Amino acid sequence: MDRTEVERTLFAVTNELANELIELTPEFMKEIQFEIVSTDDGGADIGLMEIHPEVKYVALSTFVYNCCYEYLPLVKQYAPEWRRSLITLRQDEGNWKFTVDFEYK
């Protein structure tokens, strides 16, 4: 897979992950953050950031785990020095928007 294909696939998986997180988020929540962090053993830790106490009402689905399973090798191929991704989703005037911040070693 060349760099363009990796980027396109990574973008698609990230969109699927963001859409699933939006579906899992209760209507009363207007913001949620999710992180994927590289571990020393080559894997990753994933989870919701506890920026709001309401995050306890969000249960991650199997689909979220599957997206992360696809995401990890893609992001490592796309950015070999990658260490962490922070996905922030915010609802503004009824529309959800998301950003992805990458951290590197």
mmCIF file with all atom_site columns, C-alpha atoms in Angstrom:
data_model
loop_
_atom_site.group_PDB
_atom_site.id
_atom_site.type_symbol
_atom_site.label_atom_id
_atom_site.label_alt_id
_atom_site.label_comp_id
_atom_site.label_asym_id
_atom_site.label_entity_id
_atom_site.label_seq_id
_atom_site.pdbx_PDB_ins_code
_atom_site.Cartn_x
_atom_site.Cartn_y
_atom_site.Cartn_z
_atom_site.occupancy
_atom_site.B_iso_or_equiv
_atom_site.pdbx_formal_charge
_atom_site.auth_seq_id
_atom_site.auth_comp_id
_atom_site.auth_asym_id
_atom_site.auth_atom_id
_atom_site.pdbx_PDB_model_num
ATOM 1   C CA . MET A 1 1   ? 0.000   0.000  0.000  1.00 0.00 ? 1   MET A CA 1
ATOM 2   C CA . ASP A 1 2   ? 1.517   3.344  -1.004 1.00 0.00 ? 2   ASP A CA 1
ATOM 3   C CA . ARG A 1 3   ? 1.411   6.454  1.186  1.00 0.00 ? 3   ARG A CA 1
ATOM 4   C CA . THR A 1 4   ? -1.696  7.859  -0.538 1.00 0.00 ? 4   THR A CA 1
ATOM 5   C CA . GLU A 1 5   ? -3.613  4.614  0.007  1.00 0.00 ? 5   GLU A CA 1
ATOM 6   C CA . VAL A 1 6   ? -2.496  4.457  3.636  1.00 0.00 ? 6   VAL A CA 1
ATOM 7   C CA . GLU A 1 7   ? -3.614  8.053  4.176  1.00 0.00 ? 7   GLU A CA 1
ATOM 8   C CA . ARG A 1 8   ? -6.979  7.439  2.503  1.00 0.00 ? 8   ARG A CA 1
ATOM 9   C CA . THR A 1 9   ? -7.582  4.255  4.508  1.00 0.00 ? 9   THR A CA 1
ATOM 10  C CA . LEU A 1 10  ? -6.471  5.910  7.761  1.00 0.00 ? 10  LEU A CA 1
ATOM 11  C CA . PHE A 1 11  ? -8.874  8.789  7.091  1.00 0.00 ? 11  PHE A CA 1
ATOM 12  C CA . ALA A 1 12  ? -11.743 6.350  6.416  1.00 0.00 ? 12  ALA A CA 1
ATOM 13  C CA . VAL A 1 13  ? -11.080 4.336  9.597  1.00 0.00 ? 13  VAL A CA 1
ATOM 14  C CA . THR A 1 14  ? -10.826 7.551  11.641 1.00 0.00 ? 14  THR A CA 1
ATOM 15  C CA . ASN A 1 15  ? -14.172 8.723  10.231 1.00 0.00 ? 15  ASN A CA 1
ATOM 16  C CA . GLU A 1 16  ? -15.789 5.387  11.092 1.00 0.00 ? 16  GLU A CA 1
ATOM 17  C CA . LEU A 1 17  ? -14.383 5.607  14.619 1.00 0.00 ? 17  LEU A CA 1
ATOM 18  C CA . ALA A 1 18  ? -15.586 9.195  15.068 1.00 0.00 ? 18  ALA A CA 1
ATOM 19  C CA . ASN A 1 19  ? -19.062 8.345  13.768 1.00 0.00 ? 19  ASN A CA 1
ATOM 20  C CA . GLU A 1 20  ? -19.324 5.401  16.163 1.00 0.00 ? 20  GLU A CA 1
ATOM 21  C CA . LEU A 1 21  ? -18.210 7.554  19.105 1.00 0.00 ? 21  LEU A CA 1
ATOM 22  C CA . ILE A 1 22  ? -20.893 10.107 18.187 1.00 0.00 ? 22  ILE A CA 1
ATOM 23  C CA . GLU A 1 23  ? -23.506 7.333  18.108 1.00 0.00 ? 23  GLU A CA 1
ATOM 24  C CA . LEU A 1 24  ? -22.410 6.123  21.545 1.00 0.00 ? 24  LEU A CA 1
ATOM 25  C CA . THR A 1 25  ? -22.454 9.596  23.095 1.00 0.00 ? 25  THR A CA 1
ATOM 26  C CA . PRO A 1 26  ? -25.628 10.493 25.013 1.00 0.00 ? 26  PRO A CA 1
ATOM 27  C CA . GLU A 1 27  ? -27.595 13.448 23.635 1.00 0.00 ? 27  GLU A CA 1
ATOM 28  C CA . PHE A 1 28  ? -26.917 15.593 26.705 1.00 0.00 ? 28  PHE A CA 1
ATOM 29  C CA . MET A 1 29  ? -23.144 15.494 26.096 1.00 0.00 ? 29  MET A CA 1
ATOM 30  C CA . LYS A 1 30  ? -21.732 18.112 23.745 1.00 0.00 ? 30  LYS A CA 1
ATOM 31  C CA . GLU A 1 31  ? -18.066 17.047 23.804 1.00 0.00 ? 31  GLU A CA 1
ATOM 32  C CA . ILE A 1 32  ? -16.106 13.835 24.071 1.00 0.00 ? 32  ILE A CA 1
ATOM 33  C CA . GLN A 1 33  ? -12.421 12.989 23.733 1.00 0.00 ? 33  GLN A CA 1
ATOM 34  C CA . PHE A 1 34  ? -10.928 9.624  22.846 1.00 0.00 ? 34  PHE A CA 1
ATOM 35  C CA . GLU A 1 35  ? -7.259  8.691  22.809 1.00 0.00 ? 35  GLU A CA 1
ATOM 36  C CA . ILE A 1 36  ? -5.134  5.975  21.281 1.00 0.00 ? 36  ILE A CA 1
ATOM 37  C CA . VAL A 1 37  ? -1.684  5.720  22.851 1.00 0.00 ? 37  VAL A CA 1
ATOM 38  C CA . SER A 1 38  ? 1.211   3.589  21.630 1.00 0.00 ? 38  SER A CA 1
ATOM 39  C CA . THR A 1 39  ? 2.549   1.097  24.170 1.00 0.00 ? 39  THR A CA 1
ATOM 40  C CA . ASP A 1 40  ? 6.100   -0.239 24.463 1.00 0.00 ? 40  ASP A CA 1
ATOM 41  C CA . ASP A 1 41  ? 5.002   -3.713 23.368 1.00 0.00 ? 41  ASP A CA 1
ATOM 42  C CA . GLY A 1 42  ? 3.829   -2.428 19.957 1.00 0.00 ? 42  GLY A CA 1
ATOM 43  C CA . GLY A 1 43  ? 0.164   -2.276 20.901 1.00 0.00 ? 43  GLY A CA 1
ATOM 44  C CA . ALA A 1 44  ? -1.963  0.584  22.104 1.00 0.00 ? 44  ALA A CA 1
ATOM 45  C CA . ASP A 1 45  ? -4.056  1.703  25.025 1.00 0.00 ? 45  ASP A CA 1
ATOM 46  C CA . ILE A 1 46  ? -7.376  3.256  24.105 1.00 0.00 ? 46  ILE A CA 1
ATOM 47  C CA . GLY A 1 47  ? -10.038 5.035  26.057 1.00 0.00 ? 47  GLY A CA 1
ATOM 48  C CA . LEU A 1 48  ? -12.229 7.994  26.688 1.00 0.00 ? 48  LEU A CA 1
ATOM 49  C CA . MET A 1 49  ? -10.701 11.009 28.382 1.00 0.00 ? 49  MET A CA 1
ATOM 50  C CA . GLU A 1 50  ? -12.519 11.868 31.571 1.00 0.00 ? 50  GLU A CA 1
ATOM 51  C CA . ILE A 1 51  ? -12.951 15.560 30.761 1.00 0.00 ? 51  ILE A CA 1
ATOM 52  C CA . HIS A 1 52  ? -16.589 15.469 31.840 1.00 0.00 ? 52  HIS A CA 1
ATOM 53  C CA . PRO A 1 53  ? -18.120 13.316 34.589 1.00 0.00 ? 53  PRO A CA 1
ATOM 54  C CA . GLU A 1 54  ? -20.832 12.225 32.131 1.00 0.00 ? 54  GLU A CA 1
ATOM 55  C CA . VAL A 1 55  ? -18.294 10.144 30.209 1.00 0.00 ? 55  VAL A CA 1
ATOM 56  C CA . LYS A 1 56  ? -19.151 7.284  32.572 1.00 0.00 ? 56  LYS A CA 1
ATOM 57  C CA . TYR A 1 57  ? -22.402 6.950  30.565 1.00 0.00 ? 57  TYR A CA 1
ATOM 58  C CA . VAL A 1 58  ? -20.487 6.047  27.395 1.00 0.00 ? 58  VAL A CA 1
ATOM 59  C CA . ALA A 1 59  ? -19.666 2.385  26.862 1.00 0.00 ? 59  ALA A CA 1
ATOM 60  C CA . LEU A 1 60  ? -17.246 1.528  24.075 1.00 0.00 ? 60  LEU A CA 1
ATOM 61  C CA . SER A 1 61  ? -18.556 -0.892 21.478 1.00 0.00 ? 61  SER A CA 1
ATOM 62  C CA . THR A 1 62  ? -16.872 -3.795 19.726 1.00 0.00 ? 62  THR A CA 1
ATOM 63  C CA . PHE A 1 63  ? -16.865 -1.611 16.609 1.00 0.00 ? 63  PHE A CA 1
ATOM 64  C CA . VAL A 1 64  ? -14.686 0.986  18.398 1.00 0.00 ? 64  VAL A CA 1
ATOM 65  C CA . TYR A 1 65  ? -12.170 -1.733 19.277 1.00 0.00 ? 65  TYR A CA 1
ATOM 66  C CA . ASN A 1 66  ? -12.238 -3.040 15.703 1.00 0.00 ? 66  ASN A CA 1
ATOM 67  C CA . CYS A 1 67  ? -11.590 0.446  14.319 1.00 0.00 ? 67  CYS A CA 1
ATOM 68  C CA . CYS A 1 68  ? -8.631  0.871  16.683 1.00 0.00 ? 68  CYS A CA 1
ATOM 69  C CA . TYR A 1 69  ? -7.304  -2.526 15.601 1.00 0.00 ? 69  TYR A CA 1
ATOM 70  C CA . GLU A 1 70  ? -7.352  -1.279 11.978 1.00 0.00 ? 70  GLU A CA 1
ATOM 71  C CA . TYR A 1 71  ? -6.118  2.204  12.924 1.00 0.00 ? 71  TYR A CA 1
ATOM 72  C CA . LEU A 1 72  ? -2.945  1.178  14.746 1.00 0.00 ? 72  LEU A CA 1
ATOM 73  C CA . PRO A 1 73  ? -0.930  -0.384 11.877 1.00 0.00 ? 73  PRO A CA 1
ATOM 74  C CA . LEU A 1 74  ? -2.088  2.345  9.494  1.00 0.00 ? 74  LEU A CA 1
ATOM 75  C CA . VAL A 1 75  ? -1.012  5.242  11.701 1.00 0.00 ? 75  VAL A CA 1
ATOM 76  C CA . LYS A 1 76  ? 2.325   3.550  12.413 1.00 0.00 ? 76  LYS A CA 1
ATOM 77  C CA . GLN A 1 77  ? 2.914   3.110  8.705  1.00 0.00 ? 77  GLN A CA 1
ATOM 78  C CA . TYR A 1 78  ? 1.794   6.664  7.928  1.00 0.00 ? 78  TYR A CA 1
ATOM 79  C CA . ALA A 1 79  ? 3.801   8.288  10.734 1.00 0.00 ? 79  ALA A CA 1
ATOM 80  C CA . PRO A 1 80  ? 6.539   5.975  12.096 1.00 0.00 ? 80  PRO A CA 1
ATOM 81  C CA . GLU A 1 81  ? 7.309   8.335  15.005 1.00 0.00 ? 81  GLU A CA 1
ATOM 82  C CA . TRP A 1 82  ? 3.635   8.410  16.083 1.00 0.00 ? 82  TRP A CA 1
ATOM 83  C CA . ARG A 1 83  ? 2.988   8.099  19.810 1.00 0.00 ? 83  ARG A CA 1
ATOM 84  C CA . ARG A 1 84  ? -0.593  9.235  20.467 1.00 0.00 ? 84  ARG A CA 1
ATOM 85  C CA . SER A 1 85  ? -3.791  10.353 18.754 1.00 0.00 ? 85  SER A CA 1
ATOM 86  C CA . LEU A 1 86  ? -6.374  12.463 20.535 1.00 0.00 ? 86  LEU A CA 1
ATOM 87  C CA . ILE A 1 87  ? -9.761  12.597 18.841 1.00 0.00 ? 87  ILE A CA 1
ATOM 88  C CA . THR A 1 88  ? -11.950 15.457 20.056 1.00 0.00 ? 88  THR A CA 1
ATOM 89  C CA . LEU A 1 89  ? -15.619 15.538 19.066 1.00 0.00 ? 89  LEU A CA 1
ATOM 90  C CA . ARG A 1 90  ? -17.774 18.618 19.737 1.00 0.00 ? 90  ARG A CA 1
ATOM 91  C CA . GLN A 1 91  ? -21.372 19.321 18.982 1.00 0.00 ? 91  GLN A CA 1
ATOM 92  C CA . ASP A 1 92  ? -22.024 22.880 17.864 1.00 0.00 ? 92  ASP A CA 1
ATOM 93  C CA . GLU A 1 93  ? -25.480 24.046 16.817 1.00 0.00 ? 93  GLU A CA 1
ATOM 94  C CA . GLY A 1 94  ? -26.622 20.450 16.290 1.00 0.00 ? 94  GLY A CA 1
ATOM 95  C CA . ASN A 1 95  ? -23.646 19.394 14.156 1.00 0.00 ? 95  ASN A CA 1
ATOM 96  C CA . TRP A 1 96  ? -20.739 17.269 15.315 1.00 0.00 ? 96  TRP A CA 1
ATOM 97  C CA . LYS A 1 97  ? -17.207 18.210 14.312 1.00 0.00 ? 97  LYS A CA 1
ATOM 98  C CA . PHE A 1 98  ? -14.060 16.354 15.154 1.00 0.00 ? 98  PHE A CA 1
ATOM 99  C CA . THR A 1 99  ? -10.348 16.964 15.180 1.00 0.00 ? 99  THR A CA 1
ATOM 100 C CA . VAL A 1 100 ? -7.453  14.551 15.499 1.00 0.00 ? 100 VAL A CA 1
ATOM 101 C CA . ASP A 1 101 ? -4.239  15.674 17.152 1.00 0.00 ? 101 ASP A CA 1
ATOM 102 C CA . PHE A 1 102 ? -1.156  13.521 16.641 1.00 0.00 ? 102 PHE A CA 1
ATOM 103 C CA . GLU A 1 103 ? 1.758   13.390 19.066 1.00 0.00 ? 103 GLU A CA 1
ATOM 104 C CA . TYR A 1 104 ? 5.135   12.042 18.052 1.00 0.00 ? 104 TYR A CA 1
ATOM 105 C CA . LYS A 1 105 ? 8.140   10.590 19.881 1.00 0.00 ? 105 LYS A CA 1
#
